[in-house]
CSV table of C-alpha atoms and ligand atoms in Angstrom, one decimal:
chain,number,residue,atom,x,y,z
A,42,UNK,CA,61.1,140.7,87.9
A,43,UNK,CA,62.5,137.7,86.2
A,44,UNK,CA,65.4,140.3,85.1
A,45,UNK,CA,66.2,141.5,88.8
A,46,UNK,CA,66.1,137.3,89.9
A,47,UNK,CA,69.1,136.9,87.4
A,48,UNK,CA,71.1,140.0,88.0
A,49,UNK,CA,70.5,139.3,91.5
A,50,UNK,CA,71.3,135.1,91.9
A,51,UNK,CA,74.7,136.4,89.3
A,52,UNK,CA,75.9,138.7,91.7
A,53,UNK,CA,75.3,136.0,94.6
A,54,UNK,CA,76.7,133.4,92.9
A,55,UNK,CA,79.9,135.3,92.0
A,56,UNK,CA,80.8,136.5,95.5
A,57,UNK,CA,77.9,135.3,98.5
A,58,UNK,CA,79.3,136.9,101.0
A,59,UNK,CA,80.5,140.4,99.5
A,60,UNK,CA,77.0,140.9,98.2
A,61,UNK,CA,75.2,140.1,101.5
A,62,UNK,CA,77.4,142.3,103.6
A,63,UNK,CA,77.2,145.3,101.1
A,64,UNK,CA,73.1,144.9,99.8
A,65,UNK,CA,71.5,142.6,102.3
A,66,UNK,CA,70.2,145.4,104.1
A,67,UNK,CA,69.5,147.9,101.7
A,68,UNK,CA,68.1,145.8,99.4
A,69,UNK,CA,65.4,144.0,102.3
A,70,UNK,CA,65.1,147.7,103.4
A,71,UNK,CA,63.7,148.7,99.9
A,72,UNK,CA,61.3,145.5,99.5
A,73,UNK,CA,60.0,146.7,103.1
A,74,UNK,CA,59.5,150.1,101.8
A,75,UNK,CA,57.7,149.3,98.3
A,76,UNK,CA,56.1,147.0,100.3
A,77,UNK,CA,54.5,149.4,102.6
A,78,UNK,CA,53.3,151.7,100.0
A,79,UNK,CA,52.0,149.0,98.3
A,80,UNK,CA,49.8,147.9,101.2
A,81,UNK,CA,49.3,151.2,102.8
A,82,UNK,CA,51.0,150.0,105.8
A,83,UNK,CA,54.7,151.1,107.6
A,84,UNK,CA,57.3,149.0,106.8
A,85,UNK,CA,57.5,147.7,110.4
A,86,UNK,CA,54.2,146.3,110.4
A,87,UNK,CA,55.3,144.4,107.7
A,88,UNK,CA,56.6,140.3,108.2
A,89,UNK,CA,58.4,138.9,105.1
A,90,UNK,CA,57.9,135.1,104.6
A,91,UNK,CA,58.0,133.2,101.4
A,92,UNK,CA,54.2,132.0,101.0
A,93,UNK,CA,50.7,132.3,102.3
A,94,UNK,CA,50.9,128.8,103.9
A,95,UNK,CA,54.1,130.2,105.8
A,96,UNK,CA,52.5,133.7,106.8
A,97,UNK,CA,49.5,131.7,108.2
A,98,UNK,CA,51.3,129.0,110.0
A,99,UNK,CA,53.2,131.6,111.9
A,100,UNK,CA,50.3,134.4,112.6
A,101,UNK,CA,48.1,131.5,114.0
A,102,UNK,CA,50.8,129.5,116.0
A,103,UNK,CA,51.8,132.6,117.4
A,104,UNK,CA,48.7,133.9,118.8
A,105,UNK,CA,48.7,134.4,122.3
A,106,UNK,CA,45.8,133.1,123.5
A,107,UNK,CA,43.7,132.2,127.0
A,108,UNK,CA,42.8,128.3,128.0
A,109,UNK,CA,38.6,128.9,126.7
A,110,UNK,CA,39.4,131.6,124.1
A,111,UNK,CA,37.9,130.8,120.9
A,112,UNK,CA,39.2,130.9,117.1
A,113,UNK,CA,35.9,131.7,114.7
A,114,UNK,CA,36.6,130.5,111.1
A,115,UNK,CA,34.4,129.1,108.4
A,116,UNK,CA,34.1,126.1,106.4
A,117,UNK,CA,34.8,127.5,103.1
A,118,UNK,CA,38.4,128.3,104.0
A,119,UNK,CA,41.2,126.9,103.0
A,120,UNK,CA,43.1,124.0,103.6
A,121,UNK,CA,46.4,126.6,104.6
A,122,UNK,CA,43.9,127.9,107.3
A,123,UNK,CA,42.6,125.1,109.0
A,124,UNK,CA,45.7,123.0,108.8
A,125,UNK,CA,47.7,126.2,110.8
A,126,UNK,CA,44.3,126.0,113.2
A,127,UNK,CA,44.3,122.8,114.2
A,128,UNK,CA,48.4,122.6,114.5
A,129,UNK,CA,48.4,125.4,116.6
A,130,UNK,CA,45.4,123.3,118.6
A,131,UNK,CA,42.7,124.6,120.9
A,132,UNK,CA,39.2,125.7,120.7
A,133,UNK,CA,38.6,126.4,116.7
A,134,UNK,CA,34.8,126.7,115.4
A,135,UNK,CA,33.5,126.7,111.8
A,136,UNK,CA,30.5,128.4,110.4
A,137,UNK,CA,29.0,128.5,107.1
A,138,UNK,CA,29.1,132.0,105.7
A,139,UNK,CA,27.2,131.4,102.7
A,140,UNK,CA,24.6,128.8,101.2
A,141,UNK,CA,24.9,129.4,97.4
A,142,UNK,CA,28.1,131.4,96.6
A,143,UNK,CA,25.8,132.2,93.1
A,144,UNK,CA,23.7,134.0,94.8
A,145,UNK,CA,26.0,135.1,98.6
A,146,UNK,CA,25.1,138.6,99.7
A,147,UNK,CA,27.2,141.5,101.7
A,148,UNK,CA,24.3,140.9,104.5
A,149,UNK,CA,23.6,137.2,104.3
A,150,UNK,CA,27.8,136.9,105.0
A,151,UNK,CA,28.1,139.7,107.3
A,152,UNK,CA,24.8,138.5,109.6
A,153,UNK,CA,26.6,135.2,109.5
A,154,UNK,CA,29.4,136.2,110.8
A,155,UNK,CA,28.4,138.6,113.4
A,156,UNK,CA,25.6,136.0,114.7
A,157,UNK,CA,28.4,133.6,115.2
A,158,UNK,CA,30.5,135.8,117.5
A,159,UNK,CA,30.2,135.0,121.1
A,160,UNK,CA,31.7,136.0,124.6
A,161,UNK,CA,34.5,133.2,124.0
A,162,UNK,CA,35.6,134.8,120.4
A,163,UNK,CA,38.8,136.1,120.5
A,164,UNK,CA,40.0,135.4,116.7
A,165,UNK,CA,38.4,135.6,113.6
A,166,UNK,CA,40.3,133.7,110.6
A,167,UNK,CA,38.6,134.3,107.2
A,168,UNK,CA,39.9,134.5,103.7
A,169,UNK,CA,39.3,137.4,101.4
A,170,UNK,CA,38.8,135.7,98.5
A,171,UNK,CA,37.8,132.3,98.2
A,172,UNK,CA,39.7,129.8,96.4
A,173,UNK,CA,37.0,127.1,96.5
A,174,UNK,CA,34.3,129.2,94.8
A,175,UNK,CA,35.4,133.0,93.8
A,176,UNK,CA,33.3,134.9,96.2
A,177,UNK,CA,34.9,137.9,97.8
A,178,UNK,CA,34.3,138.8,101.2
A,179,UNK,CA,32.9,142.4,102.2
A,180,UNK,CA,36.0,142.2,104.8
A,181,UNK,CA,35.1,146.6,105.3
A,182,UNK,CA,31.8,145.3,105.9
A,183,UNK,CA,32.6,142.1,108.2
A,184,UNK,CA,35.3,144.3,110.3
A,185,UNK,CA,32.3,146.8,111.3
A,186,UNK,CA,30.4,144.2,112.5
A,187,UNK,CA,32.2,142.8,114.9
A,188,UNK,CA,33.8,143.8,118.5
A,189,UNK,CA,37.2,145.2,119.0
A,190,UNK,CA,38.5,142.5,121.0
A,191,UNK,CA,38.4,140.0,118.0
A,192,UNK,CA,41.2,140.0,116.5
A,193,UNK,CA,41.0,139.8,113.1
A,194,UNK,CA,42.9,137.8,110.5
A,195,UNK,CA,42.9,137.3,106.8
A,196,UNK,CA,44.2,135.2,104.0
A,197,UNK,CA,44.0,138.0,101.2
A,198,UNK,CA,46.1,135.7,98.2
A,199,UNK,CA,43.2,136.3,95.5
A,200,UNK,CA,42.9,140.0,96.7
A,201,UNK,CA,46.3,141.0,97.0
A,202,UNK,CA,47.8,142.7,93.4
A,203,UNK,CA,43.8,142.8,92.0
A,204,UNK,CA,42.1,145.2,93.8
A,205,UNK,CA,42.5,148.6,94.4
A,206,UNK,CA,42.7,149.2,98.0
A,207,UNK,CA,44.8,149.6,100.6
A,208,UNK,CA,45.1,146.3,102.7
A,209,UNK,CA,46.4,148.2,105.6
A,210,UNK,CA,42.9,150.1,105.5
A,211,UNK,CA,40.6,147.3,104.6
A,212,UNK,CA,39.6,147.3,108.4
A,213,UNK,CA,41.3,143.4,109.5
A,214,UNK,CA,43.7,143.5,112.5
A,215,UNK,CA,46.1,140.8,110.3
A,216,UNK,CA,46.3,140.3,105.9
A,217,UNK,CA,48.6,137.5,105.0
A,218,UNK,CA,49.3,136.6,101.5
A,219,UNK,CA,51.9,135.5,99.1
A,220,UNK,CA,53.3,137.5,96.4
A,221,UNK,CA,53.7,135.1,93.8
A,222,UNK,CA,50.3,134.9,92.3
A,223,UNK,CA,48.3,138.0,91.3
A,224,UNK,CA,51.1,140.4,91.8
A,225,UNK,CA,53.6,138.1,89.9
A,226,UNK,CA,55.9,138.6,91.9
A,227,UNK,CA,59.1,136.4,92.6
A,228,UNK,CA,58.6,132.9,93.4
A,229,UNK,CA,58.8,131.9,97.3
A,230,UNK,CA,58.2,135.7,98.8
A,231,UNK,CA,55.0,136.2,100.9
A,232,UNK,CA,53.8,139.0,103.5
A,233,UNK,CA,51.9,139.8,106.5
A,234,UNK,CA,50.7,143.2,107.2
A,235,UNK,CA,49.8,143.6,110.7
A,236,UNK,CA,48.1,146.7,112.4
A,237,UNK,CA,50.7,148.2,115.1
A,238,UNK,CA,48.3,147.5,118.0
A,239,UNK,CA,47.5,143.8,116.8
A,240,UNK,CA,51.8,142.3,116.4
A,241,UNK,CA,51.5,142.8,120.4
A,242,UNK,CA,49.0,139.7,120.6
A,243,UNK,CA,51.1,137.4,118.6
A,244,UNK,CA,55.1,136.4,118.9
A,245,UNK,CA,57.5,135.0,116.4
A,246,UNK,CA,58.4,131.5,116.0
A,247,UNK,CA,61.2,131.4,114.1
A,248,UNK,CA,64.3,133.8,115.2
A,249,UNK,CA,64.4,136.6,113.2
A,250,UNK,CA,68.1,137.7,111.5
A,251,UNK,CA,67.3,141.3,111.8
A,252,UNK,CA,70.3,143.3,112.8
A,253,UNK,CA,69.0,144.1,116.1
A,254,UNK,CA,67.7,141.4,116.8
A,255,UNK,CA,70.6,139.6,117.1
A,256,UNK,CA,72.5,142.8,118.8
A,257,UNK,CA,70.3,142.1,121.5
A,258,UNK,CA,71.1,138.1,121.7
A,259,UNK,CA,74.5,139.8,122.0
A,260,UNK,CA,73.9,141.9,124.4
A,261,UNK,CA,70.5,141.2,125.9
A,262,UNK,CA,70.6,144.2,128.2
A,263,UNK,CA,71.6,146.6,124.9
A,264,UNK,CA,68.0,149.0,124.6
A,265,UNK,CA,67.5,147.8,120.8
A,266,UNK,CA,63.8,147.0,120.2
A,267,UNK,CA,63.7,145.2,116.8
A,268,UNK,CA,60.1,146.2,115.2
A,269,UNK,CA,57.1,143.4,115.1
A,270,UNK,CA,57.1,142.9,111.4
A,271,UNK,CA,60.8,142.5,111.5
A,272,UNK,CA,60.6,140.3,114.5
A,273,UNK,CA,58.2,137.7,112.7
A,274,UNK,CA,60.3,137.5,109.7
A,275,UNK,CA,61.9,134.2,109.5
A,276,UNK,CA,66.0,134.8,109.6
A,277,UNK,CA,68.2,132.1,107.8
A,278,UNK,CA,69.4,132.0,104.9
A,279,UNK,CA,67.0,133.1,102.4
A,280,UNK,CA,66.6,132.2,97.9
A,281,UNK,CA,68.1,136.4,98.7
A,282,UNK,CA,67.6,136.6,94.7
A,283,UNK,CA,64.0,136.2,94.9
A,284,UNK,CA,63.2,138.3,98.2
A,285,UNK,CA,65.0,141.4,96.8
A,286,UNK,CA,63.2,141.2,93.4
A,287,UNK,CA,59.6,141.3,95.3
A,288,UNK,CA,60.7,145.5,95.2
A,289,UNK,CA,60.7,145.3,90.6
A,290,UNK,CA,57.5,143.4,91.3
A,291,UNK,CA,56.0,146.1,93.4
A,292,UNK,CA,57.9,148.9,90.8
A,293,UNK,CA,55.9,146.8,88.0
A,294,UNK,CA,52.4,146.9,89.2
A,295,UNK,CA,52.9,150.7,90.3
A,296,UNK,CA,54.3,151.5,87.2
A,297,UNK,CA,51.0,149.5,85.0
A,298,UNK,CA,48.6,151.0,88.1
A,299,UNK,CA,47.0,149.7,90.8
A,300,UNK,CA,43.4,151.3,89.2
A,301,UNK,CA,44.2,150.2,85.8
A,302,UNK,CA,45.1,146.6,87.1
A,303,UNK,CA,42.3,146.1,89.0
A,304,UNK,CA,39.5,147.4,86.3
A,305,UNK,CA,41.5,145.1,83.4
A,306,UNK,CA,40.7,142.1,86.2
A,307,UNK,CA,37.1,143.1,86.9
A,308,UNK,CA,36.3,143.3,83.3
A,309,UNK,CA,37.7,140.5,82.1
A,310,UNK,CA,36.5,138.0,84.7
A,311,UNK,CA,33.2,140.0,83.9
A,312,UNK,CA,33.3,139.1,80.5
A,313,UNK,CA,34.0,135.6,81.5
A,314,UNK,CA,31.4,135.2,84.0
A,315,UNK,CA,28.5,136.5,81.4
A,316,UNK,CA,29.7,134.3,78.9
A,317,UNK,CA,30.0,131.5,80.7
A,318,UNK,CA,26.6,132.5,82.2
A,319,UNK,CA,25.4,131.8,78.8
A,320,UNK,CA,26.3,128.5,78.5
A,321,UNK,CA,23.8,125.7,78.2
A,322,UNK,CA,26.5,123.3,79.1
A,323,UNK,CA,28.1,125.2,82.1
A,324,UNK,CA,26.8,126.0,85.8
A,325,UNK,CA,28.6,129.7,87.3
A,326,UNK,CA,29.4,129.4,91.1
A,327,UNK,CA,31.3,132.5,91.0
A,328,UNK,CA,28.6,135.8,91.8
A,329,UNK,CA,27.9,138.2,89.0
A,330,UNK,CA,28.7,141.1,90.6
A,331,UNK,CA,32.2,142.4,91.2
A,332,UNK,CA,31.4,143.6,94.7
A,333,UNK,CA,31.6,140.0,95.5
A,334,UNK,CA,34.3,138.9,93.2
A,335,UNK,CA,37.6,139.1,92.4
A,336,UNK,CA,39.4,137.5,89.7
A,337,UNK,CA,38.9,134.0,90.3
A,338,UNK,CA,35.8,132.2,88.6
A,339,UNK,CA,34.8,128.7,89.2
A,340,UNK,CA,32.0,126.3,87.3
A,341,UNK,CA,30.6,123.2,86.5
A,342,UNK,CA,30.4,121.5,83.3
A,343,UNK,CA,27.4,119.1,82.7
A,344,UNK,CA,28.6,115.5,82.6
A,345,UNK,CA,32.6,116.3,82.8
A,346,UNK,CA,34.8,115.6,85.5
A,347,UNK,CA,37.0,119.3,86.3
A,348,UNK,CA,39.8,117.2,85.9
A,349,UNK,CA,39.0,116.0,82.4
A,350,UNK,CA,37.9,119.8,81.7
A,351,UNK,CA,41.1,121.0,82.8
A,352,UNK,CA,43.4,118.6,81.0
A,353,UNK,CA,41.1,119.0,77.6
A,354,UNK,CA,41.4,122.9,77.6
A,355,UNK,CA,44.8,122.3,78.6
A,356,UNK,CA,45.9,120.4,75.0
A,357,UNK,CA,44.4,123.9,73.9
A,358,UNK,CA,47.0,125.9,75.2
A,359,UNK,CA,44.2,126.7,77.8
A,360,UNK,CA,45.1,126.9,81.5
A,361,UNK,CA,42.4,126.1,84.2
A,362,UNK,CA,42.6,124.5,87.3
A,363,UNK,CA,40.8,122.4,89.6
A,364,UNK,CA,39.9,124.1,92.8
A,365,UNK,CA,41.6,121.9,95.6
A,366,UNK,CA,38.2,121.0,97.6
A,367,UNK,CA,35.7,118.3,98.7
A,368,UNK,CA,33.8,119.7,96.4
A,369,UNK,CA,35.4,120.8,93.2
A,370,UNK,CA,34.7,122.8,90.0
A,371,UNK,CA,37.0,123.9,87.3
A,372,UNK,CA,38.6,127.4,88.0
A,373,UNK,CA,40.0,130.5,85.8
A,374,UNK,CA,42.1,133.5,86.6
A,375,UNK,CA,41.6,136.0,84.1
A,376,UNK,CA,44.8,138.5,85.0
A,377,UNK,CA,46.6,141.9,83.4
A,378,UNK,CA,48.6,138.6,80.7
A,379,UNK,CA,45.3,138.1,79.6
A,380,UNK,CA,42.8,140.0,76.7
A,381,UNK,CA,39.7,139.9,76.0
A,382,UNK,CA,40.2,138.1,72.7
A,383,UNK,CA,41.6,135.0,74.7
A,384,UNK,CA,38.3,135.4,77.0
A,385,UNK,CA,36.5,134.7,73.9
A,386,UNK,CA,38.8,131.8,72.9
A,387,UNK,CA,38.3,130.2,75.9
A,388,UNK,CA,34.3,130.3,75.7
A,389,UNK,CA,34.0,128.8,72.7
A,390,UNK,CA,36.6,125.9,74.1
A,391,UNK,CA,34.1,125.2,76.9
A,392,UNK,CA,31.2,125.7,74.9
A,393,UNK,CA,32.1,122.4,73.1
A,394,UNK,CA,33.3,120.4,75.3
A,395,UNK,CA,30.7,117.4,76.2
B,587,LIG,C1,43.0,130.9,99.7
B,587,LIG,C2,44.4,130.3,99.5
B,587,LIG,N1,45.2,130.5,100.5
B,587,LIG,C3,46.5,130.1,100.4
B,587,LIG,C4,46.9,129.4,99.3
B,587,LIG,C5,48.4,129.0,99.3
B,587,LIG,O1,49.2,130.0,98.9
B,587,LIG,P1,50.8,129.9,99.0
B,587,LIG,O2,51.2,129.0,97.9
B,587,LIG,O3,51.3,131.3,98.8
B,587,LIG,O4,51.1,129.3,100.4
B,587,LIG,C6,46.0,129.2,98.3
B,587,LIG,C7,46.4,128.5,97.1
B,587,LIG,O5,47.3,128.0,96.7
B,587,LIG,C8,44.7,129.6,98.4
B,587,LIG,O6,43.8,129.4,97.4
């Protein structure tokens, strides 16, 4: 990936305008494509953005909703959500969809959920995985649950390049993610898969530079429909380098394997979690099981600050972070760079800090 940024920004940078009107299109066409494999999806019900943040401020502010049509989120989203929620302003309600994330349940979550639905709930905006404590949401389960007219919507960053599924089948109406994290791809590239019967509920906010799109502007009685995905993908001049690397990304996790990637995940953050779970000194907040896990794994350690725990493993060549919430606990990401050895290696770090 880092490769096809270079060759890509040297090619720009030696003639901008010759390699935009030879590649631009071939080049987006081809991220589209890998893209839609990837997610199980076609490639026009596929937006290009460059972040999660940017995916969900333009699915939410472009909803087209009714005055007294209600958007259903929860409490334990993130920050990315509400903030596009309460820009994009009217009637938005939180519910709690767990008490203990330790000890959250397919049922306790999905009864949540589905009790909190009511006759004014047009949206549902939840995030696969959750940032703030690990849990993964049964989104199959969730989707079932609820009626038809709801649309939908999902921030699936801590999913998205971990687990083995396709998002396009994962039963959500909307997934929006970014492609920089778990699927290491290029900084600044982000997607949102859309289900063809769902794009029609939304419109785009920023104009799109898809060919057609600006053939119509040209001629706005010229029959040249320009697809939903493509419509919702923000035009302008884009870091082009970047974008049209997000296709070696997708090459590279197809060529290690979605399966493969996704069991190295589970079994490290498994190791993690029983290790940690071991701990005298350390509280797990992530669940044991992988059916309601990801990658991400969050705790407590008695009597330290997450800050000070993060810094202290960090002069250990240890990287952790601090989970960005009211309440806060110290976070891993055990990913495909990682082995089991440096699972170990980090236990024994946390076991003595005090
Ligand atoms: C759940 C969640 N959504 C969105 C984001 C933001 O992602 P991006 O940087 O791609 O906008 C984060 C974290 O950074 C996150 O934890």
């Amino acid at each position: 990936v880092a490769a096809a940024i270079e060759g890509f920004r040297h090619e720009l940078d030696r003639d901008p305008e010759g390699t935009l009107l030879e590649h631009q299109a071939p080049r987006e066409a081809a991220v589209y494509e890998a893209a839609a494999a990837y997610t199980g999806g076609a490639s026009d019900e596929l937006a290009l953005t460059d972040s999660t943040t940017m995916g969900l401020g333009l699915l939410y502010r472009g909803l087209k909703l009714s005055p007294g049509d209600e958007i259903l989120t929860s409490t334990q989203d993130f920050y990315s959500t509400h903030e596009s929620l309460r820009l994009r302003g009217g009637a938005v309600r939180k519910i709690q969809l767990y008490r203990r994330p330790e000890s959250a349940s397919t049922d306790e979550i999905v009864s949540a959920v589905a009790r909190a639905i009511t006759s004014k709930t047009r949206v549902l905006a939840l995030t696969w995985v959750h940032s703030s404590t690990g849990v993964r949401l049964p989104i199959v389960e969730i989707a079932k649950a609820i009626p038809d007219r709801v649309l939908f919507c999902v921030d699936g960053v801590h999913g998205f390049g971990n687990q083995d599924v396709d998002v396009a089948r994962l039963g959500c109406d909307f997934l929006v993610s970014g492609c920089h994290k778990w699927l290491f791809g290029p900084r600044g590239t982000g997607l949102i898969w859309g289900r063809r019967s769902a794009w029609a509920r939304t419109s785009a906010t920023i104009p799109s530079f898809d060919g057609r799109a600006i053939l119509r502007w040209l001629d706005p009685l010229g029959p040249v429909p320009v697809p939903p995905g493509q419509a919702m993908t923000p035009g302008g001049f884009h870091s082009f380098e970047h974008r049209w690397a997000l296709a070696a990304a997708f090459g590279f996790n197809k060529a290690v394997g979605r399966a493969r990637i996704a069991e190295r995940t589970r079994s490290l953050a498994t190791q993690l979690k029983a290790g940690l779970a071991e701990l005298k000194n350390v509280t797990l907040h992530t669940p044991r099981s992988p059916d309601l896990s990801a990658g991400l794994v969050c705790f407590e350690i008695a009597g330290l600050d997450p800050r000070d725990a993060v810094d202290r493993l960090k002069q250990q060549r240890i990287l952790a972070s601090v989970t960005p919430y009211a309440t806060s606990y110290v976070r891993f990401g055990p990913s495909i760079v990682n082995t089991p050895a440096e699972v170990e290696t980090a236990l024994r770090a946390i076991r003595a800090l005090k």
